[in-house]
Amino acid sequence: QKEVEQNSGPLSVPEGAIASLNCTYSDRVSQSFFWYRQYSGKSPELIMSIYSNGDKEDGRFTAQLNKASQYVSLLIRDSQPSDSATYLCAVRKSGGSNYKLTFGKGTLLTVNP
Amino acid sequence: EPEVTQTPSHQVTQMGQEVILRCVPISNHLYFYWYRQILGQKVEFLVSFYNNEISEKSEIFDDQFSVERPDGSNFTLKIRSTKLEDSAMYFCASRAGQGGAYEQYFGPGTRLTVT
């Protein structure tokens, strides 16, 4: 079982719609969860972090975490063409102090004007 | 806004040569990381560094790899004898570490091409 799984997409949504990106993880004791955006040929850019069950909102972005289901999602409201990118889910496992991140392969999002 | 910087942006080297990739983490951050991403694949952890020593390394980080913080600002990744399969984007990241700050911020990356 892969440690962090994401649907590779592509996920295509019209401009102004809500994009929903999903991620599941295998290690039940994972503690911290992050969403990064990566444009083609560029580095990961942190969008959201979430540590507790429930929703966390930041502007047009909402991260949702359900530790019982080992599931984390990212909603992008009012999607814009500039949101077209690959979205990476990253997980920090428990234990230790180095906090390395384990990434999924990413979901390619295309927002059509 | 403070950011992680990396040099060079692109490095081409011949197989068997040594390369040094350089990073300047965000100035008040305490934890430093190297990740790599082979084209079309996921971002993979290589090594974490804290208090002037390696705190964890992955299976990828074998004896050909080393890291160093030679001064108060730079953080380097050295590959002693490059292989074709080392061709990838290498990202440096840093984390504050104080007050439970877990977020890691990535630099723009160095594209390493081994020929």
Tab-separated table of C-alpha atoms in Angstrom, chain B:
chain	number	residue	atom	x	y	z
B	1	GLU	CA	9.014	37.776	2.451
B	2	PRO	CA	11.969	35.547	3.382
B	3	GLU	CA	12.576	32.653	1.035
B	4	VAL	CA	14.906	29.737	0.471
B	5	THR	CA	17.373	30.284	-2.339
B	6	GLN	CA	19.337	27.697	-4.314
B	7	THR	CA	22.236	27.813	-6.723
B	8	PRO	CA	22.825	26.931	-9.454
B	9	SER	CA	19.409	26.669	-11.066
B	10	HIS	CA	20.753	24.142	-13.554
B	11	GLN	CA	23.872	21.994	-13.331
B	12	VAL	CA	25.116	19.743	-16.089
B	13	THR	CA	27.851	17.294	-15.200
B	14	GLN	CA	29.472	14.174	-16.557
B	15	MET	CA	29.007	10.808	-14.915
B	16	GLY	CA	31.564	10.253	-12.182
B	17	GLN	CA	32.091	13.942	-11.466
B	18	GLU	CA	31.460	15.596	-8.124
B	19	VAL	CA	28.772	18.249	-7.777
B	20	ILE	CA	27.868	20.592	-4.956
B	21	LEU	CA	24.396	22.035	-4.754
B	22	ARG	CA	23.998	25.099	-2.598
B	23	CYS	CA	21.118	26.406	-0.542
B	24	VAL	CA	20.536	29.390	1.696
B	25	PRO	CA	17.673	28.533	4.069
B	26	ILE	CA	15.394	31.139	5.605
B	27	SER	CA	17.529	32.981	8.125
B	28	ASN	CA	15.871	32.101	11.443
B	29	HIS	CA	15.057	28.510	10.524
B	30	LEU	CA	16.669	25.652	12.387
B	31	TYR	CA	15.828	22.523	10.366
B	32	PHE	CA	17.052	21.902	6.853
B	33	TYR	CA	16.151	19.291	4.289
B	34	TRP	CA	17.046	18.026	0.861
B	35	TYR	CA	14.464	16.391	-1.365
B	36	ARG	CA	14.689	15.284	-4.955
B	37	GLN	CA	12.166	14.786	-7.733
B	38	ILE	CA	12.954	12.681	-10.751
B	39	LEU	CA	11.026	13.888	-13.799
B	40	GLY	CA	7.439	12.694	-13.644
B	41	GLN	CA	7.818	11.176	-10.196
B	42	LYS	CA	6.996	12.220	-6.676
B	43	VAL	CA	9.073	14.371	-4.373
B	44	GLU	CA	11.328	12.123	-2.263
B	45	PHE	CA	13.022	12.869	1.039
B	46	LEU	CA	16.811	12.594	1.075
B	47	VAL	CA	18.084	13.965	4.353
B	48	SER	CA	17.264	16.194	7.294
B	49	PHE	CA	19.797	18.280	9.202
B	50	TYR	CA	19.582	19.942	12.589
B	51	ASN	CA	22.109	21.340	15.012
B	52	ASN	CA	24.963	20.643	12.614
B	53	GLU	CA	24.274	16.984	12.151
B	54	ILE	CA	22.149	14.652	10.072
B	55	SER	CA	18.985	13.718	11.955
B	56	GLU	CA	17.600	11.301	9.383
B	57	LYS	CA	18.476	10.051	5.924
B	58	SER	CA	16.681	7.932	3.388
B	59	GLU	CA	17.875	4.846	1.547
B	60	ILE	CA	18.669	7.067	-1.423
B	61	PHE	CA	21.202	9.017	0.642
B	62	ASP	CA	24.087	6.589	0.389
B	63	ASP	CA	27.821	7.112	0.854
B	64	GLN	CA	28.006	9.150	-2.338
B	65	PHE	CA	25.955	11.900	-0.720
B	66	SER	CA	26.951	14.299	2.013
B	67	VAL	CA	25.600	17.494	3.494
B	68	GLU	CA	27.301	20.355	5.222
B	69	ARG	CA	26.516	23.686	6.766
B	70	PRO	CA	29.894	25.361	6.237
B	71	ASP	CA	28.871	28.710	7.704
B	72	GLY	CA	25.868	30.372	9.305
B	73	SER	CA	23.905	30.704	6.102
B	74	ASN	CA	24.744	28.034	3.518
B	75	PHE	CA	23.600	24.434	3.407
B	76	THR	CA	25.143	22.207	0.761
B	77	LEU	CA	24.501	18.814	-0.791
B	78	LYS	CA	27.483	17.071	-2.327
B	79	ILE	CA	27.316	14.106	-4.647
B	80	ARG	CA	30.789	12.611	-4.887
B	81	SER	CA	30.572	10.546	-8.050
B	82	THR	CA	27.441	11.256	-10.017
B	83	LYS	CA	25.463	8.574	-11.824
B	84	LEU	CA	22.985	8.918	-14.643
B	85	GLU	CA	20.175	8.082	-12.223
B	86	ASP	CA	21.076	11.107	-10.081
B	87	SER	CA	19.544	13.322	-12.759
B	88	ALA	CA	16.642	15.067	-11.010
B	89	MET	CA	15.431	18.294	-9.482
B	90	TYR	CA	16.946	18.792	-6.051
B	91	PHE	CA	15.010	20.920	-3.609
B	92	CYS	CA	16.254	22.400	-0.383
B	93	ALA	CA	13.675	23.139	2.301
B	94	SER	CA	13.774	24.723	5.708
B	95	ARG	CA	11.555	24.798	8.756
B	96	ALA	CA	11.494	27.230	11.638
B	97	GLY	CA	11.110	24.629	14.367
B	98	GLN	CA	10.238	27.064	17.094
B	99	GLY	CA	6.825	26.992	18.700
B	100	GLY	CA	5.791	23.826	16.961
B	101	ALA	CA	6.124	25.254	13.467
B	102	TYR	CA	5.984	22.259	11.154
B	103	GLU	CA	5.716	23.937	7.788
B	104	GLN	CA	8.560	23.374	5.358
B	105	TYR	CA	9.353	25.975	2.725
B	106	PHE	CA	11.018	24.907	-0.474
B	107	GLY	CA	13.620	26.632	-2.573
B	108	PRO	CA	13.301	26.939	-6.353
B	109	GLY	CA	15.419	23.838	-6.943
B	110	THR	CA	18.497	22.850	-8.884
B	111	ARG	CA	18.020	20.783	-11.990
B	112	LEU	CA	20.887	18.305	-12.135
B	113	THR	CA	21.581	16.656	-15.454
B	114	VAL	CA	24.167	13.871	-15.515
B	115	THR	CA	25.426	12.921	-18.962
